[in-house]
PDB file of C-alpha atoms in Angstrom:
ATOM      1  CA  UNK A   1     -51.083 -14.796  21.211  1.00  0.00           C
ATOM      2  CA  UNK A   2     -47.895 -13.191  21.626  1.00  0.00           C
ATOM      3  CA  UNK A   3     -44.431 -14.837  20.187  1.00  0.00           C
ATOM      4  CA  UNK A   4     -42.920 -14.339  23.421  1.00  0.00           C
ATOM      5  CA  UNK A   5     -44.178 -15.084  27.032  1.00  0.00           C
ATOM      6  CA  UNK A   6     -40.789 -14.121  29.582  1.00  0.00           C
ATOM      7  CA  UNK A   7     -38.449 -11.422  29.316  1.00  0.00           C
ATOM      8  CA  UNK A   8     -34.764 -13.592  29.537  1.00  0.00           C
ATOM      9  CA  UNK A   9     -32.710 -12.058  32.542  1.00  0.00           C
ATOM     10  CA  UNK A  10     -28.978 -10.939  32.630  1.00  0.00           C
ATOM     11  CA  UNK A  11     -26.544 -13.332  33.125  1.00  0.00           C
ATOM     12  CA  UNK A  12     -26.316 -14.727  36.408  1.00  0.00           C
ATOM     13  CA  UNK A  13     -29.962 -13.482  37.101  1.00  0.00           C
ATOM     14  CA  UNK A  14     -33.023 -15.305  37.609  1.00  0.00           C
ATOM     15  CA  UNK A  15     -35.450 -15.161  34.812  1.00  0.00           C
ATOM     16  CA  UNK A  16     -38.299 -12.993  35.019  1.00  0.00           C
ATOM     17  CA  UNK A  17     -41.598 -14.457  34.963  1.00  0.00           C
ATOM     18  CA  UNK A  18     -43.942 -13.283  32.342  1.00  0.00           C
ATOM     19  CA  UNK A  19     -46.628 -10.730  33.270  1.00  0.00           C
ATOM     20  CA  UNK A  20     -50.171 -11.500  33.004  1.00  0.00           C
ATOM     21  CA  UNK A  21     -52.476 -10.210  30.012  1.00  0.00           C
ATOM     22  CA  UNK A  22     -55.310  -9.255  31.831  1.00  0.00           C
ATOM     23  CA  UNK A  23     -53.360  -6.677  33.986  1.00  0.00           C
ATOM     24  CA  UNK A  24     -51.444  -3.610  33.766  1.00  0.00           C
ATOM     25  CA  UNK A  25     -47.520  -4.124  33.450  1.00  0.00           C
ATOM     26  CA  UNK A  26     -45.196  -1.935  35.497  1.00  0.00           C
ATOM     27  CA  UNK A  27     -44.192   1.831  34.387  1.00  0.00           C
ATOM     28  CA  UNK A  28     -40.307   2.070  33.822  1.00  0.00           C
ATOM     29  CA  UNK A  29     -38.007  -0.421  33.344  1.00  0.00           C
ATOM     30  CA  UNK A  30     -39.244  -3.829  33.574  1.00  0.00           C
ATOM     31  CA  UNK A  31     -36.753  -6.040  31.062  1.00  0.00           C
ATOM     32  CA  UNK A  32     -40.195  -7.195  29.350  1.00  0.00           C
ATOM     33  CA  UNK A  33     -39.896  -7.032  25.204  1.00  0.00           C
ATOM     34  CA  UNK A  34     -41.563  -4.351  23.194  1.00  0.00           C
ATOM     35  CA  UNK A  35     -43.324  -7.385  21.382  1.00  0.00           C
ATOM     36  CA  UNK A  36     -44.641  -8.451  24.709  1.00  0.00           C
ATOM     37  CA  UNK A  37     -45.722  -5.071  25.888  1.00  0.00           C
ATOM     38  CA  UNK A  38     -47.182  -4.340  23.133  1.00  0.00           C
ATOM     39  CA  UNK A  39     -49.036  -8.175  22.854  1.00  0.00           C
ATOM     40  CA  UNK A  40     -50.208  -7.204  26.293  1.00  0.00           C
ATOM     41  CA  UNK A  41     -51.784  -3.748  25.392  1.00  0.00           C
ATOM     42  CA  UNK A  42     -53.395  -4.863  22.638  1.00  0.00           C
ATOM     43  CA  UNK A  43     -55.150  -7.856  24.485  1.00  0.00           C
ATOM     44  CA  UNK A  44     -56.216  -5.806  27.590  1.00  0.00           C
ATOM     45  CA  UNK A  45     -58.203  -3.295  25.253  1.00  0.00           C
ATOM     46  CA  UNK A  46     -59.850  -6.024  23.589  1.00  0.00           C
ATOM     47  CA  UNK A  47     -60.714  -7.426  26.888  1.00  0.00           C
ATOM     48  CA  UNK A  48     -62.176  -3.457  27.710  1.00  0.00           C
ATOM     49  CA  UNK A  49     -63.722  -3.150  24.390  1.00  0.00           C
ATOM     50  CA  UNK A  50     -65.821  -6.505  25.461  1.00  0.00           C
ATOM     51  CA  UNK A  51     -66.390  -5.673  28.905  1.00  0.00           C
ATOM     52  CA  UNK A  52     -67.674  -2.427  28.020  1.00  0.00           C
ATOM     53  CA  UNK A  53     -69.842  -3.022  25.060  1.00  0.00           C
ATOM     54  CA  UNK A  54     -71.435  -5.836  27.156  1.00  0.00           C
ATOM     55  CA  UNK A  55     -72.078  -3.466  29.879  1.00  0.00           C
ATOM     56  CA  UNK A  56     -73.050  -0.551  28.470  1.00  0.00           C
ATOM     57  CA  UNK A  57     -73.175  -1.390  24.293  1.00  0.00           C
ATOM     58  CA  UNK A  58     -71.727  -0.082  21.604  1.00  0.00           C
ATOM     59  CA  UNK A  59     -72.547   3.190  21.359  1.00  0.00           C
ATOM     60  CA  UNK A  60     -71.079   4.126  24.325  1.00  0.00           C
ATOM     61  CA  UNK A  61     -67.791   1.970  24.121  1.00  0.00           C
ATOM     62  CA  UNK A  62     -65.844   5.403  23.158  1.00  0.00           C
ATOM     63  CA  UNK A  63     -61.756   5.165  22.676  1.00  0.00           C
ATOM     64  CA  UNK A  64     -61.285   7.201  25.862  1.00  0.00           C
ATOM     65  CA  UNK A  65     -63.541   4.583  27.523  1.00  0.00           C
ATOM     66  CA  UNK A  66     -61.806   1.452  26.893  1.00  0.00           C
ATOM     67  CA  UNK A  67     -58.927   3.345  26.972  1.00  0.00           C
ATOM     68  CA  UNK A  68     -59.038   3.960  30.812  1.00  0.00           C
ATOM     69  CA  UNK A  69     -60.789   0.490  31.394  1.00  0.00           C
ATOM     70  CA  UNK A  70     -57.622  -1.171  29.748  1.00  0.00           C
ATOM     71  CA  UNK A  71     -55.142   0.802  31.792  1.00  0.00           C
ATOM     72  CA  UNK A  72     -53.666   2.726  28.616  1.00  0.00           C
ATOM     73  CA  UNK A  73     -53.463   5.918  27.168  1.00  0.00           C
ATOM     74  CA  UNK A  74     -55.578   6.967  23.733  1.00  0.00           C
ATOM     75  CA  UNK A  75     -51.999   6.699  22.031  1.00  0.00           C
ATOM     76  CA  UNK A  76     -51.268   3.696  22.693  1.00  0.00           C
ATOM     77  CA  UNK A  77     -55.024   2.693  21.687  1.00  0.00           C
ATOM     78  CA  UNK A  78     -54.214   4.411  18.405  1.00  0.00           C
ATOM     79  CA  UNK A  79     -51.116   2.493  17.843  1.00  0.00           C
ATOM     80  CA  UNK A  80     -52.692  -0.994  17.969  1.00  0.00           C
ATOM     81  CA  UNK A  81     -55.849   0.378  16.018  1.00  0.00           C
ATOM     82  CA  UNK A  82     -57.655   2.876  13.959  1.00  0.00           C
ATOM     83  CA  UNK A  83     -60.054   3.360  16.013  1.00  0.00           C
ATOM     84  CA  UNK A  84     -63.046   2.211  18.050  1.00  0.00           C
ATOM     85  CA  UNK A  85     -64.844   0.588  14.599  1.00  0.00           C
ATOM     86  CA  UNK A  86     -61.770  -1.080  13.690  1.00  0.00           C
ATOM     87  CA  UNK A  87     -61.019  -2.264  17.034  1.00  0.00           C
ATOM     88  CA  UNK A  88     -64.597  -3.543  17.590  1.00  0.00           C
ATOM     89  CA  UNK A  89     -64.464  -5.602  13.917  1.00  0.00           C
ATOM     90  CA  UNK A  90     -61.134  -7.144  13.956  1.00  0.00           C
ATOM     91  CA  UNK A  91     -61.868  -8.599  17.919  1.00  0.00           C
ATOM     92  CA  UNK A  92     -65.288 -10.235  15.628  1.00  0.00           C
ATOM     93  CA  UNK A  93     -63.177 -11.512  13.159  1.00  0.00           C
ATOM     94  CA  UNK A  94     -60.495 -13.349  15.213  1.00  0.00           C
ATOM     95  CA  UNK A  95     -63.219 -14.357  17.350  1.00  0.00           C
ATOM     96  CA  UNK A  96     -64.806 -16.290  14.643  1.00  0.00           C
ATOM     97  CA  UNK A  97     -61.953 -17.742  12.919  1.00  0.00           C
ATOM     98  CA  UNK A  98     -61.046 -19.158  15.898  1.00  0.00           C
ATOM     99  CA  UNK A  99     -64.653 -20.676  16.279  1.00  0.00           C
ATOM    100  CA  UNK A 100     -64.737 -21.686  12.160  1.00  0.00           C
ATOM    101  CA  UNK A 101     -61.573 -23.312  13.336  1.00  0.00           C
ATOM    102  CA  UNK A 102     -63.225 -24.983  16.573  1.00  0.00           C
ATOM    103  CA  UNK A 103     -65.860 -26.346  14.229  1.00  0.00           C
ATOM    104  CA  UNK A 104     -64.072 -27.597  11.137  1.00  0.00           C
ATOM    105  CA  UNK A 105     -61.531 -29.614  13.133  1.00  0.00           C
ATOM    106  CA  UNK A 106     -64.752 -30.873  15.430  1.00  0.00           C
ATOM    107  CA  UNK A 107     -66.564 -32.158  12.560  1.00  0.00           C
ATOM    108  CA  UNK A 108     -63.589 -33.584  10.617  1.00  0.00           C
ATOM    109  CA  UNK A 109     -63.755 -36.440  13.539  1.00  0.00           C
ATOM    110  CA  UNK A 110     -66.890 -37.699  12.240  1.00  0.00           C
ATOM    111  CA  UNK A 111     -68.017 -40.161   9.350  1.00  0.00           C
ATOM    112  CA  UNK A 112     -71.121 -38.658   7.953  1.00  0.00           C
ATOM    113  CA  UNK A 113     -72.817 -36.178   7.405  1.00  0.00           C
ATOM    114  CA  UNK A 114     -74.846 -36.811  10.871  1.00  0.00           C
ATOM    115  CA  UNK A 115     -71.870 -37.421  12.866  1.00  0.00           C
ATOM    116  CA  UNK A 116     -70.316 -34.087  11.595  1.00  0.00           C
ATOM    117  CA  UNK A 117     -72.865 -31.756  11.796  1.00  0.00           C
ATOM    118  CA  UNK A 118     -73.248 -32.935  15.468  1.00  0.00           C
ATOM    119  CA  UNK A 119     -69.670 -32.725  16.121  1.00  0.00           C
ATOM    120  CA  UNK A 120     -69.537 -29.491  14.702  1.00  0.00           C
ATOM    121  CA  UNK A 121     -72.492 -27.772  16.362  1.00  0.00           C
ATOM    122  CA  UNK A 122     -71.360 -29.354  19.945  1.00  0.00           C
ATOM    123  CA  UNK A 123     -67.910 -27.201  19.214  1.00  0.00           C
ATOM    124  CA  UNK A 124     -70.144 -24.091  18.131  1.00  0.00           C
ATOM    125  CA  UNK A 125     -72.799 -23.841  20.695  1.00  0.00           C
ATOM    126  CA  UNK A 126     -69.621 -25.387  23.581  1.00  0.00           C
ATOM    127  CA  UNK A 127     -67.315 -22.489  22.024  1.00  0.00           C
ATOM    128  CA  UNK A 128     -69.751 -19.683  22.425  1.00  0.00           C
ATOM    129  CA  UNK A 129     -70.549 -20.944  25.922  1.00  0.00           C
ATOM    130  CA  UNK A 130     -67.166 -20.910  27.457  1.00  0.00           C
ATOM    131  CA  UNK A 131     -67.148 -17.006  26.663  1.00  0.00           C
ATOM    132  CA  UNK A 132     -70.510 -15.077  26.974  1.00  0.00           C
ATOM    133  CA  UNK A 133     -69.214 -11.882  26.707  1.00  0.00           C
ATOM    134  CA  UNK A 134     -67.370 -12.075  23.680  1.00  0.00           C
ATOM    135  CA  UNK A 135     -70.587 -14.298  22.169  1.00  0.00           C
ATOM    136  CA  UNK A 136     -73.175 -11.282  23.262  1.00  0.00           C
ATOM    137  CA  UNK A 137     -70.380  -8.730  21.466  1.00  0.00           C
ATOM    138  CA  UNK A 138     -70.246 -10.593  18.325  1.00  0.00           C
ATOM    139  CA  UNK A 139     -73.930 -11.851  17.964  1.00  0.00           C
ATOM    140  CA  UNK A 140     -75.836  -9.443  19.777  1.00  0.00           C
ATOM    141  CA  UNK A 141     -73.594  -5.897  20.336  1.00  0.00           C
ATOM    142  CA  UNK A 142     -72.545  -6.340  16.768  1.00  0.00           C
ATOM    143  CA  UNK A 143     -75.978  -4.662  15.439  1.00  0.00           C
ATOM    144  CA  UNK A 144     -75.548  -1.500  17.064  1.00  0.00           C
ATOM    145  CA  UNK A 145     -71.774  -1.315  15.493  1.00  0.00           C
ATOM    146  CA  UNK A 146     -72.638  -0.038  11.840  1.00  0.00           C
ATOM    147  CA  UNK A 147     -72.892  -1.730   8.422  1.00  0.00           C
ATOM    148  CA  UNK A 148     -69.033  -2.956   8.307  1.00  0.00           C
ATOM    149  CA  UNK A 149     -69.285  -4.915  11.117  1.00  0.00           C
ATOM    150  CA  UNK A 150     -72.599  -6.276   9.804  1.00  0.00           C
ATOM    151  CA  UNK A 151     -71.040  -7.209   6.600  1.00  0.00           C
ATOM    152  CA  UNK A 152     -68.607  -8.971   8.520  1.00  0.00           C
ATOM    153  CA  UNK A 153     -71.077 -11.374  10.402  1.00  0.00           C
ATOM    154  CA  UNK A 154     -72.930 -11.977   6.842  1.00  0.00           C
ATOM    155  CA  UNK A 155     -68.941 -13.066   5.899  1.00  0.00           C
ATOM    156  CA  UNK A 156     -68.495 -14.845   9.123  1.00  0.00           C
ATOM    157  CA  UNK A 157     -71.648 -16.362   8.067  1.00  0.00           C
ATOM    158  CA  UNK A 158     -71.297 -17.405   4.808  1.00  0.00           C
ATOM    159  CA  UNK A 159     -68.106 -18.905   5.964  1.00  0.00           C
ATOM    160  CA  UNK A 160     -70.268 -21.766   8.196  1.00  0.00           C
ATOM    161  CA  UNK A 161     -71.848 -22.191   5.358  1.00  0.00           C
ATOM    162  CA  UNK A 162     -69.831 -23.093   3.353  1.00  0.00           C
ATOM    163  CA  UNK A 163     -68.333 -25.913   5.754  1.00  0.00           C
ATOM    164  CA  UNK A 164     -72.209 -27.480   5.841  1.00  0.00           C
ATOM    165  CA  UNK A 165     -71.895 -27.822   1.501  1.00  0.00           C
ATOM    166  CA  UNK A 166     -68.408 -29.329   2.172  1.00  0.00           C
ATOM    167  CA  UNK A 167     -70.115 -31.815   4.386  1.00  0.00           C
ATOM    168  CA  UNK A 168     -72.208 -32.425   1.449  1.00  0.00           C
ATOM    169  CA  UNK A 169     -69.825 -32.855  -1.089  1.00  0.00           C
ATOM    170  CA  UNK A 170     -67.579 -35.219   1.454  1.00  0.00           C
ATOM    171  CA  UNK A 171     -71.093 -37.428   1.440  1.00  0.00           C
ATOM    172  CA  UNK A 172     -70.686 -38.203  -2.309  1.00  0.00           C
ATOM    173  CA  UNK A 173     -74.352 -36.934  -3.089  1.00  0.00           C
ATOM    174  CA  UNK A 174     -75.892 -34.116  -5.094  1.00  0.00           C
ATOM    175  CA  UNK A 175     -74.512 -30.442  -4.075  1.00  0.00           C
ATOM    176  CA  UNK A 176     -77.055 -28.460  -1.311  1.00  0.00           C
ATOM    177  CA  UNK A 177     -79.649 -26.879  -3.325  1.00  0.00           C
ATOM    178  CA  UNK A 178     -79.103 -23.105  -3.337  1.00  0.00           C
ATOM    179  CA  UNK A 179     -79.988 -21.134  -0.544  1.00  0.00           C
ATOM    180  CA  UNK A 180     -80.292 -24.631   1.740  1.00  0.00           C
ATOM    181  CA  UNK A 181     -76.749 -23.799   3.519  1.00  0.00           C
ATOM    182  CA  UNK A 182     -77.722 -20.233   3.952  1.00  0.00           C
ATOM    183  CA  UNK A 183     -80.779 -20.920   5.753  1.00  0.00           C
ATOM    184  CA  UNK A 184     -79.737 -23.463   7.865  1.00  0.00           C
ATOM    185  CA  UNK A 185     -77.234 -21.352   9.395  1.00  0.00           C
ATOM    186  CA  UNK A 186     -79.817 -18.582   9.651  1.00  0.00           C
ATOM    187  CA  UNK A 187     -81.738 -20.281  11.308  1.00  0.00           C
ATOM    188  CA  UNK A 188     -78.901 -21.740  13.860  1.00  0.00           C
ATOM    189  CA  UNK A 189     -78.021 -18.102  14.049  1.00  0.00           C
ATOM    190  CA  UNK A 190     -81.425 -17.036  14.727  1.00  0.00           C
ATOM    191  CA  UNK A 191     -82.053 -19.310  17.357  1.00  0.00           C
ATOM    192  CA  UNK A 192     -78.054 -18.555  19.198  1.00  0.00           C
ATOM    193  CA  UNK A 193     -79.105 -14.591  18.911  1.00  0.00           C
ATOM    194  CA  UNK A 194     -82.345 -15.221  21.221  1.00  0.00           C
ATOM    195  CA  UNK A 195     -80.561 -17.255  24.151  1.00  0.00           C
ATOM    196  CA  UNK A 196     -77.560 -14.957  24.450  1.00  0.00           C
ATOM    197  CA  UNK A 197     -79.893 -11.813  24.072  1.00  0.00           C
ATOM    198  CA  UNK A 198     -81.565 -13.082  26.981  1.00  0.00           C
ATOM    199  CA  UNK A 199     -78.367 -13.715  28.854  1.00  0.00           C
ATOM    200  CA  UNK A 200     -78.697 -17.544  28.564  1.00  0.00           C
ATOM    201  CA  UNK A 201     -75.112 -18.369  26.817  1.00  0.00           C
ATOM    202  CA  UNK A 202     -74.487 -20.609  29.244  1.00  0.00           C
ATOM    203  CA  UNK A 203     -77.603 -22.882  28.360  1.00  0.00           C
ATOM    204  CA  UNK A 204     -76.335 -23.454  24.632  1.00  0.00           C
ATOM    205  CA  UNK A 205     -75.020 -26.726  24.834  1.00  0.00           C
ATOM    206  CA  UNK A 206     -78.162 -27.831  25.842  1.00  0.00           C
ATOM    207  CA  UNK A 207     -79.620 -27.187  22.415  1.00  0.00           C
ATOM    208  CA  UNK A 208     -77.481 -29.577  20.747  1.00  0.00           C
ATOM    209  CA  UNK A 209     -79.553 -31.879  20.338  1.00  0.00           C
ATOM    210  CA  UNK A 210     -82.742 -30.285  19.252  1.00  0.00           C
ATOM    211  CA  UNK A 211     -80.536 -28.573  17.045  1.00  0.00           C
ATOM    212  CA  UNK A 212     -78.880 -31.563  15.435  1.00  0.00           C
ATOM    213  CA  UNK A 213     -82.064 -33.003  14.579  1.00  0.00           C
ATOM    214  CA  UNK A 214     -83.227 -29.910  13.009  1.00  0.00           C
ATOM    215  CA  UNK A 215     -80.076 -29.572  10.871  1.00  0.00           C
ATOM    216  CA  UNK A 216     -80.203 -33.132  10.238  1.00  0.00           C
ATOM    217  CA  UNK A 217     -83.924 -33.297   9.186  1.00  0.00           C
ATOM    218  CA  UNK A 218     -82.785 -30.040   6.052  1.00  0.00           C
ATOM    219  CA  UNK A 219     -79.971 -31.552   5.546  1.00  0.00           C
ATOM    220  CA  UNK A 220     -80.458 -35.023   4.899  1.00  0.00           C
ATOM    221  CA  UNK A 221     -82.299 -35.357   2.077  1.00  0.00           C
ATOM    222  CA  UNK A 222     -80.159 -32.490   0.275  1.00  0.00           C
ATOM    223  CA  UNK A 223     -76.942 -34.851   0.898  1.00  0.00           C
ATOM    224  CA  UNK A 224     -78.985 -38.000  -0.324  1.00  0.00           C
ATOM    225  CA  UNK A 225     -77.033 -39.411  -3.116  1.00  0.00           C
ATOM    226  CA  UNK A 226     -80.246 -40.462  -4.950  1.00  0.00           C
ATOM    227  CA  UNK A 227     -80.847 -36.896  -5.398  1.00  0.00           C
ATOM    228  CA  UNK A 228     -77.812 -36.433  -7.745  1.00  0.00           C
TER     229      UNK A 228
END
């Protein structure tokens, strides 16, 4: 989010009210920062990138196509990133730190290892509801964007799992056998991929439940502190 959200008027002026992020600002003189315009440039083509590679997929989100969608020229594209690749992995990446961080401050409410996991999967599958296109970009459009961005949802990945062994080690029982935190997160993945594939983001807070009890049912006996 940008540092600055007005542009301060002259003396004896009335303050100009900040423009919007999802459109175009004016051509010419506007009193608006540079850190501002160039805040809003950068967010509207990461609002075209999504737009268009839920539309129309990856492939065929070129530079000059997000370009026009955002309202800017393929300079200006170039100035806030390398290129379409770059563009399309660094909108993942803050997109799922800002979900990791969703989810680690959910589950730090709760007591065990129960109350956490449900806490934290209620911000996960709540969080990826509240924007469906960015969720089908990350989870879904993300295959057709090359290995980088895959090895960045395997690190996105690893990253949730390696909140579920900090659960386990807050629990005061034996460490998660290996490959138990990896596969329950596959399998949360696995089961996230199918609903937003077929356009059913919106129905993933419904799953918390069914999920929870899944989790809950690998996870328990691998936190159980008679295993240590």
């Amino acid at each position: 989010m940008p540092e600055e959200t007005s542009a301060v008027g002259r003396p004896g002026r009335k303050r100009r009210p900040a423009a919007p992020h999802d459109v175009q600002l004016p051509s010419g003189r506007h009193g608006l920062s540079p850190r501002f315009v160039a805040d809003n440039q950068r967010d509207r083509i990461v609002e075209a990138l999504v737009d268009v590679v839920f539309s129309l997929g990856y492939p065929a989100a070129s530079v000059e196509r997000v370009s026009a969608r955002a309202g800017v020229s393929r300079r200006t594209f170039y100035e806030q990133f390398d290129g379409k690749e770059d563009a399309f992995v660094r909108t993942c990446d803050d997109a799922a730190a800002r979900l990791y961080a969703r989810v680690d401050a959910a589950r730090a409410t709760g007591t065990t290892a129960s109350e956490q996991l449900h806490a934290g999967l209620a911000a996960l599958l709540d969080g990826l509801a509240r924007k469906p296109r960015v969720a089908h970009m990350c989870v879904v459009g993300i295959l057709s964007a090359g290995p980088a961005a895959i090895e960045r949802r395997d690190a996105h990945n690893a990253g949730f799992a390696r909140l579920l062994e900090e659960i386990a080690r807050g629990q005061g029982g034996a460490p998660l056998p290996p490959l138990t935190a990896e596969g329950i997160v596959g399998a949360v993945h696995d089961v996230v991929y199918k609903r937003i594939a077929a356009g059913e983001t919106s129905t993933l807070p419904a799953l918390l439940d069914d999920l929870h009890g899944f989790c809950t049912l690998l996870f328990g006996q691998a936190t159980d502190p008679r295993r240590a």
